Coordinates of C-alpha atoms in Angstrom, one line a residue:
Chain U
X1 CA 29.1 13.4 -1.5
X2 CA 26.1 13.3 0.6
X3 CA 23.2 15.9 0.0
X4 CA 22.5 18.0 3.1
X5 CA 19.0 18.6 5.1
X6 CA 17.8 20.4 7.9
X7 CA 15.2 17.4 8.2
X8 CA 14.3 14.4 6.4
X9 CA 10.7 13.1 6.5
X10 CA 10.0 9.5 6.2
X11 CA 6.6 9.0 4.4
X12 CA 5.0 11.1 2.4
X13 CA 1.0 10.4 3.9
X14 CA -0.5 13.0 5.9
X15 CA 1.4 13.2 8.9
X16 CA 5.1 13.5 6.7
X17 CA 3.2 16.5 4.0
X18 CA 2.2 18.4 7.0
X19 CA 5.3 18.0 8.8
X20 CA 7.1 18.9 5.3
X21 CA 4.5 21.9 4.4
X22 CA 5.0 23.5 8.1
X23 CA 9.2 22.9 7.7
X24 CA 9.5 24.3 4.4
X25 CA 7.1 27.4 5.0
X26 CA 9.6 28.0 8.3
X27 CA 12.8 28.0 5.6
X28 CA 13.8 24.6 6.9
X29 CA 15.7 22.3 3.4
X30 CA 13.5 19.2 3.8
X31 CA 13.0 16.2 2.1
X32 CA 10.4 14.1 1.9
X33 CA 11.1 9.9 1.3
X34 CA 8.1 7.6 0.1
X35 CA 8.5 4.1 -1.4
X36 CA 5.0 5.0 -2.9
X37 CA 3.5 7.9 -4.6
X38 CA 2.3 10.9 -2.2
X39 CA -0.8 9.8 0.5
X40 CA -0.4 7.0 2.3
X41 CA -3.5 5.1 3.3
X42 CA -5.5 8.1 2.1
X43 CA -4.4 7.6 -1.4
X44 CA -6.4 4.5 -2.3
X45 CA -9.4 5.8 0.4
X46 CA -11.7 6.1 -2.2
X47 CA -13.5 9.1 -0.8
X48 CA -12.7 11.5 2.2
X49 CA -15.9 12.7 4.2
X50 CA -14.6 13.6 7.5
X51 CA -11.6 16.1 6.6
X52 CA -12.5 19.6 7.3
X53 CA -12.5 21.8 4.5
X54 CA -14.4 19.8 2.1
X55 CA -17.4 20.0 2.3
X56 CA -18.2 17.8 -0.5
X57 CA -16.8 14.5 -0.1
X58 CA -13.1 14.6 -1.6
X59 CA -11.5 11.6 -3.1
X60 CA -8.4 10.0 -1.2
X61 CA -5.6 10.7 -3.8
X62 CA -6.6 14.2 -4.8
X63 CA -6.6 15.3 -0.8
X64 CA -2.9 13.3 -1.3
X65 CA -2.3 15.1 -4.0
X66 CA -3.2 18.4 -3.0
X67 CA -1.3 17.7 0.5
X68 CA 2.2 17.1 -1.9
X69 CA 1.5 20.1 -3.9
X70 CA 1.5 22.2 -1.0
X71 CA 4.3 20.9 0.7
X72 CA 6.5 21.1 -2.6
X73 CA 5.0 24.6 -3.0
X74 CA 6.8 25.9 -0.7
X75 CA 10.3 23.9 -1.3
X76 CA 10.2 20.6 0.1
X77 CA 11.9 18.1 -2.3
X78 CA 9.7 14.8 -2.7
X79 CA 11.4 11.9 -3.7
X80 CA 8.6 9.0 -4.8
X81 CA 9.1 5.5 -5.1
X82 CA 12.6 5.3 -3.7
X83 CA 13.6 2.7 -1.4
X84 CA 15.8 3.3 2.2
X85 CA 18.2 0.9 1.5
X86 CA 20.3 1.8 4.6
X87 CA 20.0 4.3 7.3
X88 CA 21.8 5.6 10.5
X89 CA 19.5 7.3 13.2
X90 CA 21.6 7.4 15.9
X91 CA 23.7 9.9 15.9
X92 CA 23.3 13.6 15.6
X93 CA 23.9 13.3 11.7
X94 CA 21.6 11.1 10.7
X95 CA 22.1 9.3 7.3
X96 CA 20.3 7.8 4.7
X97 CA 20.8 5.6 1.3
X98 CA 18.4 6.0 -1.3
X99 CA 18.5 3.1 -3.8
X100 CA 21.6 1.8 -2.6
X101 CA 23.0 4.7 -4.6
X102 CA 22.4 8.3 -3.0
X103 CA 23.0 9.0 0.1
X104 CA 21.2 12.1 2.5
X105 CA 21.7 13.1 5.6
X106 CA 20.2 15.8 8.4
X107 CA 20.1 16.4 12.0
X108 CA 16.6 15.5 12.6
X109 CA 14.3 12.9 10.8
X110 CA 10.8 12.9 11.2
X111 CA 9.6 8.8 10.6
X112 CA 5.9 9.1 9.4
X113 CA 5.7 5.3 7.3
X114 CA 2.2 4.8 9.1
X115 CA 0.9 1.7 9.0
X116 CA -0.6 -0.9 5.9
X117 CA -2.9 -3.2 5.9
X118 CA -3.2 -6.1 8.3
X119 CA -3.2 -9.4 7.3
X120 CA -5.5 -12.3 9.4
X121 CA -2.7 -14.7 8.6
X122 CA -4.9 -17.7 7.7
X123 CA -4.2 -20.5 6.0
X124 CA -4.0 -19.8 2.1
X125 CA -4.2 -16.0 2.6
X126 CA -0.7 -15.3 0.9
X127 CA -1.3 -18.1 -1.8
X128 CA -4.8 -16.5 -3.1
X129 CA -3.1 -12.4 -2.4
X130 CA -3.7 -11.1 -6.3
X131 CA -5.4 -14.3 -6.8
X132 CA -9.0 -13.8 -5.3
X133 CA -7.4 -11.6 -2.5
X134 CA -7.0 -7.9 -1.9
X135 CA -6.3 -5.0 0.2
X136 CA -7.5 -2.4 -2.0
X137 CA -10.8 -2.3 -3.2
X138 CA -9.6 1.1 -5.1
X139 CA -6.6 -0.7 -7.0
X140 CA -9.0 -4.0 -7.6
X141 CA -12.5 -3.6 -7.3
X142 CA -13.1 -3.3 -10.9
X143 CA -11.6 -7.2 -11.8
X144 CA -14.7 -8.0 -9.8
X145 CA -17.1 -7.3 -12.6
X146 CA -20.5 -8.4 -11.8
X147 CA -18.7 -11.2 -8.8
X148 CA -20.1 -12.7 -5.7
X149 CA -17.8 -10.7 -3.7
X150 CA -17.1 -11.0 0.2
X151 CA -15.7 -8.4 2.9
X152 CA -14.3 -9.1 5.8
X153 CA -14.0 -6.8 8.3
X154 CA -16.7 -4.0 10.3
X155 CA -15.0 -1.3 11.1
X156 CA -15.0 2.3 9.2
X157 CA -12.9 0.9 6.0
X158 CA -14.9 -2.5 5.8
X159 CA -18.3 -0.7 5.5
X160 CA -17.0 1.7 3.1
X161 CA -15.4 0.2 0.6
X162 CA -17.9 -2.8 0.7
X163 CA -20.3 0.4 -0.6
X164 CA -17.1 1.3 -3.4
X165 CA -17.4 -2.3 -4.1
X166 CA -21.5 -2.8 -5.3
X167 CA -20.3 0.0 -8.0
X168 CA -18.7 -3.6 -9.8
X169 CA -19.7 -6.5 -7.7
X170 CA -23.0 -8.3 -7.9
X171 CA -23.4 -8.8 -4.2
X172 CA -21.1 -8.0 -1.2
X173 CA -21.3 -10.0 1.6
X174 CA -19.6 -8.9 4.3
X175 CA -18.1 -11.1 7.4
X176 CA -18.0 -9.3 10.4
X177 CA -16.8 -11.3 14.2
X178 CA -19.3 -9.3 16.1
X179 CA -23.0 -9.1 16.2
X180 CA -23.2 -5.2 15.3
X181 CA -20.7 -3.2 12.8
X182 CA -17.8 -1.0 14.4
X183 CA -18.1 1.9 11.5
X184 CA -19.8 5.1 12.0
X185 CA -23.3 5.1 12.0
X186 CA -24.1 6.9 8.9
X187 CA -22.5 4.5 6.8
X188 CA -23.5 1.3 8.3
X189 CA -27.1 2.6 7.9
X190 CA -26.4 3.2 4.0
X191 CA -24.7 0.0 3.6
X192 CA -27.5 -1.8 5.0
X193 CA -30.2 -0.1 2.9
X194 CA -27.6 -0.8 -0.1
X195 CA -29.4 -4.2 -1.7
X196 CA -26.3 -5.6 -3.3
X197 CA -25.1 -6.4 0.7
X198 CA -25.6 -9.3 2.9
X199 CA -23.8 -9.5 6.2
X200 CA -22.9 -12.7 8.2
X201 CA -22.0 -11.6 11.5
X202 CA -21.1 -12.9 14.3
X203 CA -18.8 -15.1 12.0
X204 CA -15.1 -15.0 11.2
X205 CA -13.0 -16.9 8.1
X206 CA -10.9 -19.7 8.8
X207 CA -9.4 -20.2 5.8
X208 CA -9.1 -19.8 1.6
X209 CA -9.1 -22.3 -0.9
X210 CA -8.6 -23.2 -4.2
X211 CA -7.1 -24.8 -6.8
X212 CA -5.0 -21.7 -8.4
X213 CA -7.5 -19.0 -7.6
X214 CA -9.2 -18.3 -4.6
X215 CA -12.9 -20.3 -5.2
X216 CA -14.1 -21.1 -1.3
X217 CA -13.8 -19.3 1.8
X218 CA -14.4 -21.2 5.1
X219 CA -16.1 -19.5 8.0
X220 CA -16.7 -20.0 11.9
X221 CA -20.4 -19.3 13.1
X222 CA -19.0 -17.8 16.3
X223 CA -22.7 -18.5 18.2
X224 CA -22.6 -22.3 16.7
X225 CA -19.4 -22.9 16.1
X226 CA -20.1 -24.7 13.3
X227 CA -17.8 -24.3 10.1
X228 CA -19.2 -23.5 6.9
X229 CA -17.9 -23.4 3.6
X230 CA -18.6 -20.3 1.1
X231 CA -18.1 -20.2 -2.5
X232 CA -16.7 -16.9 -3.5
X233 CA -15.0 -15.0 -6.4
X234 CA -13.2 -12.9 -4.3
X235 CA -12.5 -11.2 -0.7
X236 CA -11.3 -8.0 0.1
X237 CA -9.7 -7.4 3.7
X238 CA -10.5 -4.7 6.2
X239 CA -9.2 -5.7 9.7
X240 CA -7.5 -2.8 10.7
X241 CA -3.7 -2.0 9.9
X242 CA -0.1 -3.1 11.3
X243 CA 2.6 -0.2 12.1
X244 CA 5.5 0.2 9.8
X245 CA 8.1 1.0 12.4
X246 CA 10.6 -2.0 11.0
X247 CA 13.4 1.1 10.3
X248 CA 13.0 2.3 14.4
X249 CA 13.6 -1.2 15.6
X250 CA 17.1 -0.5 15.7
X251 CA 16.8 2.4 17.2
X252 CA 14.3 2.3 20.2
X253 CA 12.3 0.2 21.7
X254 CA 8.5 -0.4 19.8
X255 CA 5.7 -0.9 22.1
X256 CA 3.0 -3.6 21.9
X257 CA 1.8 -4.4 18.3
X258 CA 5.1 -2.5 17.0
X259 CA 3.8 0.9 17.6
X260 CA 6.3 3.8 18.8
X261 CA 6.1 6.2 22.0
X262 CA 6.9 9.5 21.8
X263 CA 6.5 12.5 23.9
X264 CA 3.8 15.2 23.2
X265 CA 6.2 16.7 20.8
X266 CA 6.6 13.7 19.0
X267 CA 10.3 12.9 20.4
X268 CA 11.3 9.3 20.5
X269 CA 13.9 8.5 22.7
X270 CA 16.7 9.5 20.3
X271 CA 17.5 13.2 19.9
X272 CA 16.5 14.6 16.9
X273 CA 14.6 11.7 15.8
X274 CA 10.7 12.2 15.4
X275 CA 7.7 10.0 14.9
X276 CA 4.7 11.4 13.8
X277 CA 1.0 9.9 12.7
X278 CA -0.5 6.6 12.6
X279 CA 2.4 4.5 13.4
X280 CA 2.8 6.2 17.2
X281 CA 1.4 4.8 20.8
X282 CA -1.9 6.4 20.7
X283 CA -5.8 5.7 20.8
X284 CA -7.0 7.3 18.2
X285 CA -5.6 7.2 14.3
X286 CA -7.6 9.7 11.8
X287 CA -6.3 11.8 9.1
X288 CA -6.9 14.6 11.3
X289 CA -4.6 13.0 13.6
X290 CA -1.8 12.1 11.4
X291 CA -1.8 15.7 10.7
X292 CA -1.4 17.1 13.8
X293 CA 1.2 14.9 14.9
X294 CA 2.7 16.2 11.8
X295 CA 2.2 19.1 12.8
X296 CA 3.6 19.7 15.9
X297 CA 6.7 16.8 14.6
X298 CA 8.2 19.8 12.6
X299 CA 7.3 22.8 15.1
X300 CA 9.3 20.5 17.6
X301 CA 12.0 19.9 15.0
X302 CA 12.6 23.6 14.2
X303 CA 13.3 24.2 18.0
X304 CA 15.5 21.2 18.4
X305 CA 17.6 22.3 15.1
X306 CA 18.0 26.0 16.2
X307 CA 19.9 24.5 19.3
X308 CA 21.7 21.9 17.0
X309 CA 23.1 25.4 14.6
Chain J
X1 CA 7.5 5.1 -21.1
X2 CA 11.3 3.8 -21.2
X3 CA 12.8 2.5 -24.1
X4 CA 13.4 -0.7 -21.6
X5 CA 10.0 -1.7 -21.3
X6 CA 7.5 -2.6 -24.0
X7 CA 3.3 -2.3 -23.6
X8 CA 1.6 -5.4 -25.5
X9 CA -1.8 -6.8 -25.6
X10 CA -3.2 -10.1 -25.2
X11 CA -2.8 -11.3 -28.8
X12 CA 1.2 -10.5 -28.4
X13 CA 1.6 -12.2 -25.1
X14 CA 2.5 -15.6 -26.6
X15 CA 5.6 -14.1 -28.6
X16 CA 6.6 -11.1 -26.4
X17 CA 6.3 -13.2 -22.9
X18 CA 5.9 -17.1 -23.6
X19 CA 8.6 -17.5 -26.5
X20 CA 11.0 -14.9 -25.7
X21 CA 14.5 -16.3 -25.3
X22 CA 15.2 -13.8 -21.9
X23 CA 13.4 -14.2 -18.9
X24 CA 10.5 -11.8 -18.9
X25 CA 8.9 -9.8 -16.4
X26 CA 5.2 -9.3 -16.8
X27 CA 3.5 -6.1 -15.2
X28 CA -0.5 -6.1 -15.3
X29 CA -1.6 -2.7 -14.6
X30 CA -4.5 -0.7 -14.3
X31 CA -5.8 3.1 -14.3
X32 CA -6.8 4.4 -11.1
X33 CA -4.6 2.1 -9.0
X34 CA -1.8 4.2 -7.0
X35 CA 0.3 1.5 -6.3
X36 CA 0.7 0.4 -10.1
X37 CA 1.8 4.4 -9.9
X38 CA 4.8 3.8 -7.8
X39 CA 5.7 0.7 -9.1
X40 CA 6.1 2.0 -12.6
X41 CA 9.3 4.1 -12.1
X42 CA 10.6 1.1 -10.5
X43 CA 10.4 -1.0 -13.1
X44 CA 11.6 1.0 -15.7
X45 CA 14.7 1.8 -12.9
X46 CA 15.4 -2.1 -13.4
X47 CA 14.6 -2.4 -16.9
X48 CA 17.6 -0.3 -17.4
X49 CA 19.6 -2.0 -15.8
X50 CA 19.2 -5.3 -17.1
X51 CA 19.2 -4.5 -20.4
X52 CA 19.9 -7.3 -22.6
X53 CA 19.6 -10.0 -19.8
X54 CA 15.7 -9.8 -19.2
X55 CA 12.8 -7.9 -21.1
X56 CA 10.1 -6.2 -19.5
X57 CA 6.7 -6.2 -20.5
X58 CA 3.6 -4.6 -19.5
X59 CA -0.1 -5.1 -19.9
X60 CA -3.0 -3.3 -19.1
X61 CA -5.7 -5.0 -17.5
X62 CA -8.7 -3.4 -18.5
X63 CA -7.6 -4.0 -21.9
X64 CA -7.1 -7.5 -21.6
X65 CA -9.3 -8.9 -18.9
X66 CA -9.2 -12.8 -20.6
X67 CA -5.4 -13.2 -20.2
X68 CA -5.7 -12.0 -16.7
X69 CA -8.6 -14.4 -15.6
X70 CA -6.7 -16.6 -17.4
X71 CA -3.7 -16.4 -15.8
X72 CA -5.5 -15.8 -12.6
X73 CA -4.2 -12.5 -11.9
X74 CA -6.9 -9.9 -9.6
X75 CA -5.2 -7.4 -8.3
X76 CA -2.6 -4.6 -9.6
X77 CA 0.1 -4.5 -9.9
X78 CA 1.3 -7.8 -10.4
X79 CA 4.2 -8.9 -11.4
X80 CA 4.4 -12.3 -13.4
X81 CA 8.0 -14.0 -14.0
X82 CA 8.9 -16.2 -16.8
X83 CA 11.7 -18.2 -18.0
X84 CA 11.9 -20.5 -21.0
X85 CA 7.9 -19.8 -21.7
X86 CA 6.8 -21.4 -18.0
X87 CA 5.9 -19.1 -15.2
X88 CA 8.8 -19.4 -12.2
X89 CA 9.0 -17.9 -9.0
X90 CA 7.0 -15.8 -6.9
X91 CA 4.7 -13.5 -8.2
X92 CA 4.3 -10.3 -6.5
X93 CA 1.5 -8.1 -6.1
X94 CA 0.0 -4.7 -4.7
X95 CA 2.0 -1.9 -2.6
X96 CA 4.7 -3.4 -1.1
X97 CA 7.1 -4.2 -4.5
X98 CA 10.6 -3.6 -3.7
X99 CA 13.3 -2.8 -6.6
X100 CA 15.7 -5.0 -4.5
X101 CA 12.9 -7.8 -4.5
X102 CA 12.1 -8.0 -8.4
X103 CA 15.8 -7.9 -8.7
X104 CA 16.7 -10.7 -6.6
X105 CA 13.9 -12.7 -8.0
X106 CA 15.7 -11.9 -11.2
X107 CA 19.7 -12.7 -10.3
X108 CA 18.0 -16.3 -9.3
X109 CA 16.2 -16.8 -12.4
X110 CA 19.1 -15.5 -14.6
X111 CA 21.5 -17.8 -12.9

């Protein structure tokens, strides 16, 4: 027998805890799905200094955390590390599997899966990921004890965790394609003062190599276009981040770059079925925003599912 | 943790992982590392359910930083797979671990 919502929330970062913690406050039997633990991108963001409220610096996983508590305070039921195995959008019952074994369904769904980190498909980037390549400078930083480290990337996340990073590496040099950094200005300026970082920009990697770890990365000189190649004991990515919409595809049609429109109250084209945070057609993608769009997902939900009664 | 899945060190990886007569499945692990997080209930969710036919082992990495330079492992999680002491397979690392991926990875090896 199926287990009965009023809405099931897909994603349990910012955007799916504030949808859940405004559903469940308006008496509204939701569930919250994650394949992860509670956060999203925020929960390996090693610190938080732009969220208002804090006004200390917060660390990513406890502004996660406190996000789940609060949305499981007031009844939302959280499943973690479960996997959709199957799902039906469609229709006005919209159905789930969980681990190919339970199954859920609701009349509206709010799909908040965000997006992960993007990959700069190069040649011998999936050979040398765990091998001398990471995503996550949280998870992996400290196997990079006193390394020769390099970054690539120069937006917000590069700049940042290439700071997290001189906490274990010996030096951090980080590859940027354009002549100035993309990240706020505040941190640039302390990563530049930092001395364990170099910068090389105006330069972008062409490829990894090694025998069974990564040892050599090989870069472009953008100005020269000449190709040189680095010795390195490890690089950590930062080049922005790729939608997880793969469970719409069936359902609508994704924009460019796999992102999803919706309406300004978060409606895709399918009734009843939301999309909320950084996986939506928009320009720009903060926590802040993730938790509006949450936001105003399950305000929009409660109005459609009064009509659906 | 499960009855299903053991925690050695380094000094028990030769007979828990390469002399075992099952296939083995070799989680490194770390503190502070949400994804390791969610991949834990996973792999005590397959553990269970091949019982018998595979063993699952994990290892923490802090603990036992040689065996993972040595086996070149940087980031966690990662799984490891072994069959008749040799590493097979793909190994799999970070957030994106499915339970229907470690177990497919497994109905190849065990057939």
């Amino acid at each position: 027998m199926a287990e009965r919502y009023d809405l099931i929330v897909i994603g349990a970062g910012p955007a799916g805890l504030a949808a859940a913690i405004y559903a469940s406050r308006a008496r509204i039997k939701t569930l919250v799905v994650d394949e992860s633990v509670p956060g999203g991108q925020v929960k390996t963001t090693h610190k938080v200094s732009n969220y208002p409220g804090f006004p200390e610096d917060i660390s990513g996983k406890e502004l996660a955390n406190a996000m789940a508590m609060q949305a499981t305070r007031f009844g939302t039921r959280l499943a973690k590390a479960v996997e959709i195995t199957s799902h039906d959008l469609s229709g006005k019952e919209k159905r789930l599997v969980l681990d190919e074994e339970e199954e859920v369904v609701a009349p509206a769904v709010i799909v908040a899966t965000g997006a992960k980190p993007r990959e700069l498909g190069l040649p011998g980037e999936s050979r040398f990921k765990g091998r001398g390549i990471s995503w996550c400078a949280t998870c992996d930083g400290a196997y990079f004890d006193g390394k020769d480290l390099h970054v690539v990337g120069g937006g917000n996340s590069a700049v940042e965790e290439s700071l997290f990073l001189t906490q274990f590496a010996r030096s951090v040099t980080i590859i940027h394609q354009f002549e100035e950094f993309q990240a706020e200005p505040a941190s640039v300026h302390e990563a530049l003062e930092n001395p364990k970082i170099r910068t090389l920009l105006a330069h972008e990697p062409r490829a990894f190599h090694g025998e069974t770890t990564l040892e050599r990365i090989e870069v472009e000189d953008l100005r020269s276009k000449e190709r040189k190649v680095l010795p390195t004991e490890g690089v950590f990515i930062f080049v922005g981040m790729q939608p997880r919409t793969d469970i719409l595809k069936p359902y609508v049609q994704l924009a460019p770059g796999g992102y999803v429109e919706t309406n300004d109250s978060m409606e895709t084209a399918v009734p009843g079925l939301y999309a909320a945070g950084d996986l939506r057609v928009k320009r720009f993608r903060q926590i802040t925003t993730a938790v509006a769009d949450g936001t105003i997902a399950a305000l929009a939900a409660q109005k459609y599912l009064k009509g659906h009664k | 943790m499960s009855e299903h899945v053991k925690e050695i060190n380094a000094a028990e990886y030769e007979t828990e992982v390469l002399r075992s007569r099952e296939p083995v499945v070799l989680d490194f692990y770390s503190t502070e590392c949400p994804p390791c997080e969610a991949l834990a209930p996973k792999f005590e969710s397959v553990a269970e359910q091949y019982a018998g036919r595979a063993r699952f082992v994990k290892i923490f990495r802090q603990g036992n930083r040689e065996l993972a330079t040595k086996l070149g492992v940087t980031g966690s999680p990662t799984l490891v797979f072994f069959k008749a002491g040799m590493e097979v397979g793909e190994r799999m690392t970070g957030e994106e671990i499915k339970k229907t991926a470690i177990k497919a990875q497994l109905e190849s090896m065990l057939h």
